XYZ file of C-alpha atoms in Angstrom:
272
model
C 0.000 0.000 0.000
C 2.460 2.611 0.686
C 4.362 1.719 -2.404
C 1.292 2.818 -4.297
C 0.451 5.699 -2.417
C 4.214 6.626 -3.523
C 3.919 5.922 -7.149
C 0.744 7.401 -7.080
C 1.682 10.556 -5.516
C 5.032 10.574 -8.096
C 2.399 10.161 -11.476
C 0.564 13.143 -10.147
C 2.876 15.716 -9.044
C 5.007 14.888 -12.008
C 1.819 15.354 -14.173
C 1.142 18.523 -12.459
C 4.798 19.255 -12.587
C 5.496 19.077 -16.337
C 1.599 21.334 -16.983
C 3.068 23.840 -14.494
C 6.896 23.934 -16.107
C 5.442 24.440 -19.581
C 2.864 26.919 -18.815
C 5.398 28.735 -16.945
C 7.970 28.932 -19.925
C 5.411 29.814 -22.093
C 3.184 32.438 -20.105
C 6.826 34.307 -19.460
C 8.066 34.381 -22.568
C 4.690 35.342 -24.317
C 4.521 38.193 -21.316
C 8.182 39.410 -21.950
C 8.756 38.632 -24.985
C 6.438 41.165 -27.510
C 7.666 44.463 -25.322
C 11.353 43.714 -26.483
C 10.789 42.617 -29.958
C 10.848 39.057 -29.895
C 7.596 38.615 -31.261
C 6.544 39.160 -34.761
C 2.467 39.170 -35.706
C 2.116 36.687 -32.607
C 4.944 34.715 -33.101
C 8.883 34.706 -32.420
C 10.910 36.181 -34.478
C 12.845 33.957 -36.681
C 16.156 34.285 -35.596
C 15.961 36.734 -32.300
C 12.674 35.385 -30.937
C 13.449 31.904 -31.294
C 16.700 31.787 -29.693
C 15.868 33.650 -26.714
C 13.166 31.049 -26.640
C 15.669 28.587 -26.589
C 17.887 29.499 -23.771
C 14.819 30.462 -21.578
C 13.597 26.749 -21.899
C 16.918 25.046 -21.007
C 16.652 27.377 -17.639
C 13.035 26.019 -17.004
C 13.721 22.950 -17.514
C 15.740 23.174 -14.684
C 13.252 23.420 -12.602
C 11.586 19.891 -12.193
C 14.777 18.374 -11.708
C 15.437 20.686 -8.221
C 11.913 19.715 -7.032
C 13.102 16.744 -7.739
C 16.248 16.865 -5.734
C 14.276 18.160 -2.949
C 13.528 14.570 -2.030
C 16.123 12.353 -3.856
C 19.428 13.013 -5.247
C 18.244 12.805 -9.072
C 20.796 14.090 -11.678
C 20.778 14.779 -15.547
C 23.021 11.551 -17.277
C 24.971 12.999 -20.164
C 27.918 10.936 -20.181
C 27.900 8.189 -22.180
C 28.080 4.580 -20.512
C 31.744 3.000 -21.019
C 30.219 -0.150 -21.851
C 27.515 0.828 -24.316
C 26.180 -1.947 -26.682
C 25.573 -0.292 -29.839
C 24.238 -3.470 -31.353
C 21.387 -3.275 -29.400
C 21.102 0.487 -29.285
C 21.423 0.753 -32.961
C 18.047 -0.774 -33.589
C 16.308 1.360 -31.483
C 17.979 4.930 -33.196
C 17.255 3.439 -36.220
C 13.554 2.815 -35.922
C 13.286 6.309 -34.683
C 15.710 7.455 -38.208
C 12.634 5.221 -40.328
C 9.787 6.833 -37.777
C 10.640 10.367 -39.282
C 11.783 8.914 -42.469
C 9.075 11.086 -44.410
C 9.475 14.223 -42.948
C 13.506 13.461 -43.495
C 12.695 13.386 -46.714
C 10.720 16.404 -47.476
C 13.149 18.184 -44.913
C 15.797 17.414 -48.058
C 14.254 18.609 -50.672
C 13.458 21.537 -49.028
C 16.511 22.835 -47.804
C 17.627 23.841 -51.037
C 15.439 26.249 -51.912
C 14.611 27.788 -48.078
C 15.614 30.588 -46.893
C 18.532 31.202 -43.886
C 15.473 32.762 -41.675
C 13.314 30.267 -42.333
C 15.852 27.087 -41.359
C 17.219 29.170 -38.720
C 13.446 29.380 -37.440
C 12.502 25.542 -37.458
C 15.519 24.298 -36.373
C 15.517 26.086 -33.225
C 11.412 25.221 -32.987
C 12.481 22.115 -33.341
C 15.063 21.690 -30.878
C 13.782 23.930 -28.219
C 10.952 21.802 -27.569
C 13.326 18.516 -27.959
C 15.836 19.787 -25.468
C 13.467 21.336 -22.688
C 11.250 17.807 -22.988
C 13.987 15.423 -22.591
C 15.109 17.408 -19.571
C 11.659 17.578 -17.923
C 10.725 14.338 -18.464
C 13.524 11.774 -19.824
C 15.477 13.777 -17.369
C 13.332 14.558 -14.055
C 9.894 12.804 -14.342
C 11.669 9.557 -14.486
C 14.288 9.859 -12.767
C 11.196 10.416 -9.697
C 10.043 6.984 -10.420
C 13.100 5.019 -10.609
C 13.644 6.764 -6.761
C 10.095 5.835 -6.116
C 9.941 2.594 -7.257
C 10.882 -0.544 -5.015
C 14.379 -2.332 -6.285
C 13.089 -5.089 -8.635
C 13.196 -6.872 -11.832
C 10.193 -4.111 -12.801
C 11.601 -0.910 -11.930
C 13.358 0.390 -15.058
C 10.290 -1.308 -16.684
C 7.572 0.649 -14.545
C 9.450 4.001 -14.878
C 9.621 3.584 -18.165
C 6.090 3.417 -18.818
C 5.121 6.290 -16.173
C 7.344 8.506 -17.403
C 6.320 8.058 -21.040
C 2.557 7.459 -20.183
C 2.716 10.870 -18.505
C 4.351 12.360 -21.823
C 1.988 11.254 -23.546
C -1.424 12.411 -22.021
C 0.677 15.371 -21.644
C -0.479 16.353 -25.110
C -3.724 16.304 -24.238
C -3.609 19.963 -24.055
C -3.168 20.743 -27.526
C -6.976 20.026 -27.548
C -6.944 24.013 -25.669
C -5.229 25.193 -29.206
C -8.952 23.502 -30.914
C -6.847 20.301 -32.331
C -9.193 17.879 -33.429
C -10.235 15.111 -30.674
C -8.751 12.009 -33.374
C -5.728 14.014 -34.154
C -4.910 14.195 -30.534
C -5.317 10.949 -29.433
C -3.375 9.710 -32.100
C -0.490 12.375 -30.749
C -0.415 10.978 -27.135
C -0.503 7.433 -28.948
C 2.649 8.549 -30.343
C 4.064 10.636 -27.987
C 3.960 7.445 -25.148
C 5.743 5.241 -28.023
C 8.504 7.790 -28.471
C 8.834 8.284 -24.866
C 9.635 4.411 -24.199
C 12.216 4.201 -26.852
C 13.797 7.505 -25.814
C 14.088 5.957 -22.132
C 15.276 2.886 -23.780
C 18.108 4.418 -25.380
C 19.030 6.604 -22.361
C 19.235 3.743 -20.046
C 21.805 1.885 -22.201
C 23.551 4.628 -23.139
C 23.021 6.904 -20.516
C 23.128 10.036 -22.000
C 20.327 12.144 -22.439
C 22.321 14.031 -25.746
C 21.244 11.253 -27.839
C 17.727 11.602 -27.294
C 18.019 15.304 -26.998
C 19.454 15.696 -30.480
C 16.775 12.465 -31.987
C 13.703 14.053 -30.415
C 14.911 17.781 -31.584
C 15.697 16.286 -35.033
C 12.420 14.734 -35.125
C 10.256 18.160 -34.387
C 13.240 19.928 -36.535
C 11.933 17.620 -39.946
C 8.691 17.556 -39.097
C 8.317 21.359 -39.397
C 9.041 20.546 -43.232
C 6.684 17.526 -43.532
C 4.494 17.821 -46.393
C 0.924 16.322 -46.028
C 0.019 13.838 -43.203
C 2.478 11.187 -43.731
C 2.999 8.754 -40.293
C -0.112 10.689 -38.526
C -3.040 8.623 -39.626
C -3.663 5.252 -37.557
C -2.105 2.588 -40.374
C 1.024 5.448 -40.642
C 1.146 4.965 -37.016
C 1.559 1.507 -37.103
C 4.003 1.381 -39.868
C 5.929 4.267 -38.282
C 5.570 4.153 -34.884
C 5.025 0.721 -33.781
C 8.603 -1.045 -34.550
C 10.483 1.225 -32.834
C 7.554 0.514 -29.518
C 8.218 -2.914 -29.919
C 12.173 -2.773 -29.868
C 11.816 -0.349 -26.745
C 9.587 -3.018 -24.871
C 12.181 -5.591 -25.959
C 15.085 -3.583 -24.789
C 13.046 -2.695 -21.463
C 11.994 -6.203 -20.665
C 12.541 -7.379 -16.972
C 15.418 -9.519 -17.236
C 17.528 -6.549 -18.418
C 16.588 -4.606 -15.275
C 19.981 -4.453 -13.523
C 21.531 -4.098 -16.948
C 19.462 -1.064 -17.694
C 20.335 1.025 -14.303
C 23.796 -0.044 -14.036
C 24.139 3.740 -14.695
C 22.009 4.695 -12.236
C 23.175 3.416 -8.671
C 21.912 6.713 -7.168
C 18.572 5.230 -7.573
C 18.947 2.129 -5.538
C 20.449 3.960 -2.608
C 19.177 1.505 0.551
C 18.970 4.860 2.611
C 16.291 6.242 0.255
C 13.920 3.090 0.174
């Protein structure tokens, strides 16, 4: 019982949490940002606007990790693991490479002929949201519920999953911006299976750069996509579900101990 009083308590702050770190980054900004010319008929600038966007989200995304370290000492993993298998990583990175495969593809051809302002513009609305979401939740949210969780064969498994389920519903709120009900759904469907295969990848490499620079490639590309490839429900499958199934593989239960060898700060007998 008190175990799931704990998770329980973890899945809802950290819900609340990642609501209140966004809203805060954006309300700011949006507040700030217009009376020193960052904004440009309601949106940043290209090149100033954006970057100050940038920066200001890496320092917000600070902030779940301290309320983190409040209870447990939780810290961002950028170095990678000595004894990385990039046979089984590979896989993984490139299911994610096929996942965005058709916005790649446009992204080429449209390069070309694009202007400096306008790459300049997606690239940093790409990666803004990449970096400051990998922070805040690949980053803090689950590092919370590998501290929460009782030492077992289920606890990089179980993190896994509440950290990327909570990603997921996360985008829930885009229904506020009058997305379609369907279209949403099938974003947290898609959001949760990127968020296992990003934890995947950071527990057996252990650094969050990698899935920084995927997921901020990913929303980079897809600012060029043409159409509605890979967001209808048989795109989704084609797209999205091989690299779900790898992460499940790679996140199984036997590889437990495997998976958190980078992550002894978690098991701490002291903080159970």
């Amino acid at each position: 019982m008190k175990q799931f009083t704990k998770i329980s308590l973890v899945t809802i702050l950290s819900f609340i949490g990642v609501i209140l770190t966004v809203m805060f980054r954006d309300i700011i900004f949006q507040a700030v940002g217009p009376a020193i010319g960052l904004f440009e008929n309601g949106q940043p600038t290209p090149v100033a606007g954006t970057t100050v966007l940038f920066f200001w989200g890496m320092l917000v995304a600070m902030l779940p990790l301290l309320a983190v370290r409040l209870k447990w000492p939780a810290r961002f993993h950028f170095q990678i693991r000595k004894d990385v298998n990039w046979k089984t990583v590979s896989p993984a990175i490139i299911a994610v490479i096929w996942a965005m495969s058709p916005q790649l593809w446009d992204t080429i051809k449209a390069l070309p002929t694009a202007g400096f302002a306008t790459i300049y513009h997606n690239f940093m609305d790409g990666f803004q949201p990449g970096f400051f979401e990998e922070l805040v939740v690949r980053g803090a949210v689950l590092m919370a519920f590998l501290f929460a969780m009782k030492r077992g064969k289920y606890q990089a498994l179980g993190a896994a999953l509440g950290s990327s389920i909570i990603f997921g519903l996360f985008h829930f709120i885009n229904l506020t911006g009058g997305q379609p009900l369907v279209d949403t759904i099938q974003q947290v469907v898609y959001a949760t299976g990127f968020g296992l295969v990003f934890v995947a990848i950071y527990y057996r490499t252990n650094s969050l750069w990698i899935t920084m620079i995927l997921h901020g490639l990913t929303d980079f590309t897809g600012d060029f996509q043409v159409g509605t490839a890979g967001e209808g429900w048989l795109d989704m499958v084609i797209y999205i579900l091989p690299f779900t199934l790898i992460a499940l593989w790679m996140l199984r239960p036997s590889m437990n101990d495997y998976n958190l060898k980078s992550f002894p700060e978690v098991n701490d007998p002291s903080l159970k």
